[in-house]
Amino acid sequence: AAGVIQSPRHLIKEKRETATLKCYPIPRHDTVYWYQQGPGQDPQFLISFYEKMQSDKGSIPDRFSAQQFSDYHSELNMSSLELGDSALYFCASSLSFLAGGNEQYFGPGTRLTVT
Amino acid sequence: KQEVTQIPAALSVPEGENLVLNCSFTDSAIYNLQWFRQDPGKGLTSLLLIQSSQREQTSGRLNASLDKSSGRSTLYIAASQPGDSATYLCAVRNYGQNFVFGPGTRLSVLP
């Protein structure tokens, strides 16, 4: 069965650079979630989208932005990168509550290292 | 605001033992609860999902229970194996919201 795809899997950037992470949800899933997991930390919710609209917002810095496109894939844009942004970034997808969705399926993550 | 805690933070057991991992949450109005496994530096593998109307779910050697009224869930692992060594994360989802994760329990099963 198709899973959530994230690209790239690994990314190395320098401070103050920008980065774009991509997430391709499971086919027919209309909701995408982004999580950040710092070293030794549990995953923290950043932002979610349903039908291309932002549905919920968590602890996402103002330097980050995200969007969901017409094909339901999502991109997380990160600017003015800081050392503290080094983390594993997970994307998850699900069907919406309205469509009877209840389980989030997680991608393998993108490991971002800021030097 | 939902808060999730997990006890113990770390656990080391000899192979073959049965063990219990605990998860507690503060807001009992949950939609569902999910247990994940995470190997070092890797992604999240879903183990069991329990809906708010359910009391337990089983998959192979794993059994997860849910007591909403007391805000608790337990993950029972039978006949532990070295391959079970990983961090186990509990995540709770309230209606219309995202998952809130616990800090995890780091399990080591010794051969």
Short mmCIF file of C-alpha atoms in Angstrom, two decimals:
data_model
loop_
_atom_site.label_atom_id
_atom_site.label_comp_id
_atom_site.label_asym_id
_atom_site.label_seq_id
_atom_site.Cartn_x
_atom_site.Cartn_y
_atom_site.Cartn_z
CA ALA A 1 0.00 0.00 0.00
CA ALA A 2 1.17 3.52 -0.75
CA GLY A 3 2.56 5.44 2.18
CA VAL A 4 3.32 9.06 2.94
CA ILE A 5 6.34 10.25 0.99
CA GLN A 6 8.66 12.96 2.21
CA SER A 7 11.50 14.58 0.36
CA PRO A 8 14.30 15.09 0.79
CA ARG A 9 15.10 12.51 3.45
CA HIS A 10 18.18 14.42 4.58
CA LEU A 11 19.04 18.09 4.22
CA ILE A 12 22.02 20.11 5.39
CA LYS A 13 21.78 23.89 5.41
CA GLU A 14 23.74 26.76 6.88
CA LYS A 15 22.40 29.35 9.27
CA ARG A 16 20.23 32.01 7.66
CA GLU A 17 19.58 29.85 4.60
CA THR A 18 16.15 28.67 3.50
CA ALA A 19 14.82 25.14 3.14
CA THR A 20 11.75 23.57 1.58
CA LEU A 21 10.42 20.22 2.73
CA LYS A 22 7.85 18.32 0.70
CA CYS A 23 5.17 15.86 1.70
CA TYR A 24 3.06 13.66 -0.56
CA PRO A 25 0.09 12.18 1.32
CA ILE A 26 -1.46 8.80 0.83
CA PRO A 27 -3.77 8.90 -2.21
CA ARG A 28 -7.27 10.23 -1.38
CA HIS A 29 -6.11 11.66 1.95
CA ASP A 30 -7.18 15.31 2.14
CA THR A 31 -5.52 16.34 5.40
CA VAL A 32 -1.83 16.87 6.03
CA TYR A 33 -0.03 17.51 9.32
CA TRP A 34 3.52 18.68 10.00
CA TYR A 35 5.45 17.80 13.17
CA GLN A 36 8.92 18.73 14.40
CA GLN A 37 10.97 16.39 16.57
CA GLY A 38 14.11 17.88 18.08
CA PRO A 39 16.96 15.68 19.38
CA GLY A 40 15.71 13.65 22.33
CA GLN A 41 12.31 15.34 22.17
CA ASP A 42 8.84 14.09 21.38
CA PRO A 43 7.18 15.27 18.15
CA GLN A 44 5.57 18.70 18.35
CA PHE A 45 2.71 19.70 16.10
CA LEU A 46 3.45 22.58 13.74
CA ILE A 47 0.55 23.04 11.35
CA SER A 48 -2.15 21.17 9.44
CA PHE A 49 -4.12 21.61 6.24
CA TYR A 50 -7.48 20.33 5.08
CA GLU A 51 -8.56 20.77 1.51
CA LYS A 52 -5.77 23.28 0.86
CA MET A 53 -6.79 25.48 3.79
CA GLN A 54 -4.92 25.78 7.07
CA SER A 55 -6.97 23.87 9.63
CA ASP A 56 -4.90 24.13 12.79
CA LYS A 57 -1.74 25.81 13.94
CA GLY A 58 0.65 24.73 16.63
CA SER A 59 4.11 25.84 17.61
CA ILE A 60 5.24 26.91 14.16
CA PRO A 61 7.72 29.82 14.13
CA ASP A 62 6.87 32.91 12.10
CA ARG A 63 9.93 32.13 9.95
CA PHE A 64 8.17 29.02 8.69
CA SER A 65 5.26 28.86 6.30
CA ALA A 66 3.43 26.01 4.68
CA GLN A 67 0.78 25.33 2.12
CA GLN A 68 -1.17 22.50 0.58
CA PHE A 69 -1.55 22.33 -3.17
CA SER A 70 -4.39 21.20 -5.42
CA ASP A 71 -2.93 17.69 -5.63
CA TYR A 72 -2.91 17.64 -1.79
CA HIS A 73 0.84 17.57 -1.45
CA SER A 74 2.23 20.03 1.05
CA GLU A 75 5.41 22.05 1.38
CA LEU A 76 6.98 23.47 4.53
CA ASN A 77 9.10 26.52 3.82
CA MET A 78 11.67 27.49 6.39
CA SER A 79 13.61 30.76 6.20
CA SER A 80 16.41 32.35 8.21
CA LEU A 81 17.35 28.94 9.51
CA GLU A 82 18.75 28.71 13.02
CA LEU A 83 20.82 25.99 14.67
CA GLY A 84 17.79 25.14 16.80
CA ASP A 85 15.81 24.23 13.69
CA SER A 86 17.88 21.07 13.35
CA ALA A 87 15.34 18.32 13.82
CA LEU A 88 13.42 15.49 12.25
CA TYR A 89 10.36 16.84 10.44
CA PHE A 90 7.46 14.48 10.02
CA CYS A 91 4.50 14.76 7.76
CA ALA A 92 1.34 12.78 8.38
CA SER A 93 -1.81 12.41 6.33
CA SER A 94 -5.33 11.29 6.99
CA LEU A 95 -8.82 11.46 5.72
CA SER A 96 -10.74 14.31 7.31
CA PHE A 97 -13.08 13.75 10.23
CA LEU A 98 -15.97 14.48 7.88
CA ALA A 99 -14.83 11.66 5.63
CA GLY A 100 -14.57 9.30 8.58
CA GLY A 101 -10.84 9.53 8.98
CA ASN A 102 -9.35 8.80 12.38
CA GLU A 103 -5.81 7.58 11.99
CA GLN A 104 -2.83 9.64 10.97
CA TYR A 105 -0.23 7.91 8.83
CA PHE A 106 3.28 9.21 9.24
CA GLY A 107 5.99 9.58 6.65
CA PRO A 108 9.62 8.58 7.26
CA GLY A 109 10.63 12.15 8.07
CA THR A 110 13.15 14.64 6.75
CA ARG A 111 16.25 15.13 8.86
CA LEU A 112 17.31 18.77 8.70
CA THR A 113 20.74 19.73 9.97
CA VAL A 114 21.59 23.41 10.26
CA THR A 115 25.30 24.20 10.58
CA LYS B 1 -4.56 22.02 26.85
CA GLN B 2 -3.90 18.30 26.54
CA GLU B 3 -0.77 17.04 28.26
CA VAL B 4 0.59 13.53 27.91
CA THR B 5 3.06 11.81 30.20
CA GLN B 6 4.64 8.39 30.02
CA ILE B 7 6.10 6.21 32.74
CA PRO B 8 8.72 4.89 32.96
CA ALA B 9 11.05 7.09 30.95
CA ALA B 10 13.36 4.14 30.36
CA LEU B 11 13.11 0.42 30.96
CA SER B 12 15.63 -2.39 30.65
CA VAL B 13 14.43 -6.00 30.86
CA PRO B 14 15.79 -9.44 30.04
CA GLU B 15 14.44 -11.20 26.99
CA GLY B 16 11.19 -13.09 27.50
CA GLU B 17 9.69 -10.84 30.15
CA ASN B 18 6.21 -9.41 29.89
CA LEU B 19 6.13 -5.67 30.40
CA VAL B 20 3.75 -2.73 30.71
CA LEU B 21 4.25 0.80 29.49
CA ASN B 22 2.04 3.54 30.89
CA CYS B 23 0.57 6.66 29.31
CA SER B 24 -1.48 9.34 31.09
CA PHE B 25 -3.37 12.28 29.65
CA THR B 26 -5.06 15.25 31.28
CA ASP B 27 -8.08 15.85 29.04
CA SER B 28 -10.29 12.77 28.87
CA ALA B 29 -12.38 14.09 25.96
CA ILE B 30 -10.21 12.31 23.46
CA TYR B 31 -11.05 11.13 19.96
CA ASN B 32 -8.47 8.37 19.87
CA LEU B 33 -5.11 7.29 21.21
CA GLN B 34 -2.29 5.75 19.25
CA TRP B 35 0.86 3.92 20.25
CA PHE B 36 3.94 4.30 18.08
CA ARG B 37 7.36 2.74 17.98
CA GLN B 38 10.42 4.75 17.00
CA ASP B 39 13.88 3.35 16.39
CA PRO B 40 16.81 5.76 16.90
CA GLY B 41 16.85 8.41 14.20
CA LYS B 42 13.99 6.76 12.35
CA GLY B 43 10.35 7.45 11.64
CA LEU B 44 7.23 6.57 13.58
CA THR B 45 5.72 3.12 13.19
CA SER B 46 2.09 2.88 14.22
CA LEU B 47 1.46 -0.06 16.56
CA LEU B 48 -2.11 0.25 17.78
CA LEU B 49 -4.93 2.77 17.47
CA ILE B 50 -7.70 2.83 20.07
CA GLN B 51 -10.86 4.81 19.41
CA SER B 52 -12.46 6.63 22.34
CA SER B 53 -15.31 4.11 22.38
CA GLN B 54 -12.96 1.13 22.68
CA ARG B 55 -11.30 -0.30 25.75
CA GLU B 56 -8.51 -2.28 24.15
CA GLN B 57 -6.83 -3.34 20.94
CA THR B 58 -4.57 -6.29 20.28
CA SER B 59 -1.98 -7.01 17.63
CA GLY B 60 0.21 -10.05 18.01
CA ARG B 61 2.19 -9.75 21.23
CA LEU B 62 0.92 -6.23 21.84
CA ASN B 63 -2.17 -5.24 23.77
CA ALA B 64 -3.21 -1.66 24.43
CA SER B 65 -5.94 -0.66 26.85
CA LEU B 66 -7.73 2.63 27.33
CA ASP B 67 -9.47 4.01 30.42
CA LYS B 68 -10.76 7.42 29.42
CA SER B 69 -12.27 8.25 32.79
CA SER B 70 -8.94 7.94 34.53
CA GLY B 71 -6.96 9.36 31.61
CA ARG B 72 -4.77 6.30 31.19
CA SER B 73 -3.62 3.85 28.58
CA THR B 74 -1.25 0.92 28.92
CA LEU B 75 0.73 -0.95 26.32
CA TYR B 76 1.38 -4.55 27.25
CA ILE B 77 4.19 -6.39 25.46
CA ALA B 78 4.26 -10.14 25.94
CA ALA B 79 7.37 -12.28 25.75
CA SER B 80 9.67 -9.38 24.93
CA GLN B 81 12.43 -9.83 22.36
CA PRO B 82 15.65 -7.87 21.67
CA GLY B 83 14.01 -6.63 18.47
CA ASP B 84 11.43 -4.83 20.60
CA SER B 85 14.11 -2.41 21.77
CA ALA B 86 13.00 1.07 20.72
CA THR B 87 11.27 4.16 22.05
CA TYR B 88 7.52 3.78 22.47
CA LEU B 89 5.43 6.91 22.10
CA CYS B 90 1.86 7.44 23.15
CA ALA B 91 -0.11 10.07 21.22
CA VAL B 92 -3.54 11.42 22.08
CA ARG B 93 -5.92 13.16 19.75
CA ASN B 94 -8.84 15.31 20.84
CA TYR B 95 -11.78 15.96 18.56
CA GLY B 96 -10.84 18.05 15.55
CA GLN B 97 -7.27 18.45 16.73
CA ASN B 98 -3.81 17.16 16.08
CA PHE B 99 -1.92 14.54 18.04
CA VAL B 100 -0.23 15.44 21.31
CA PHE B 101 2.69 13.13 21.96
CA GLY B 102 4.10 11.89 25.23
CA PRO B 103 7.85 11.97 25.88
CA GLY B 104 8.17 8.25 25.23
CA THR B 105 9.52 5.22 27.05
CA ARG B 106 12.93 3.98 25.93
CA LEU B 107 12.89 0.18 26.06
CA SER B 108 15.93 -2.07 26.00
CA VAL B 109 15.40 -5.83 25.87
CA LEU B 110 18.57 -7.66 26.73
CA PRO B 111 19.39 -11.01 25.11
#
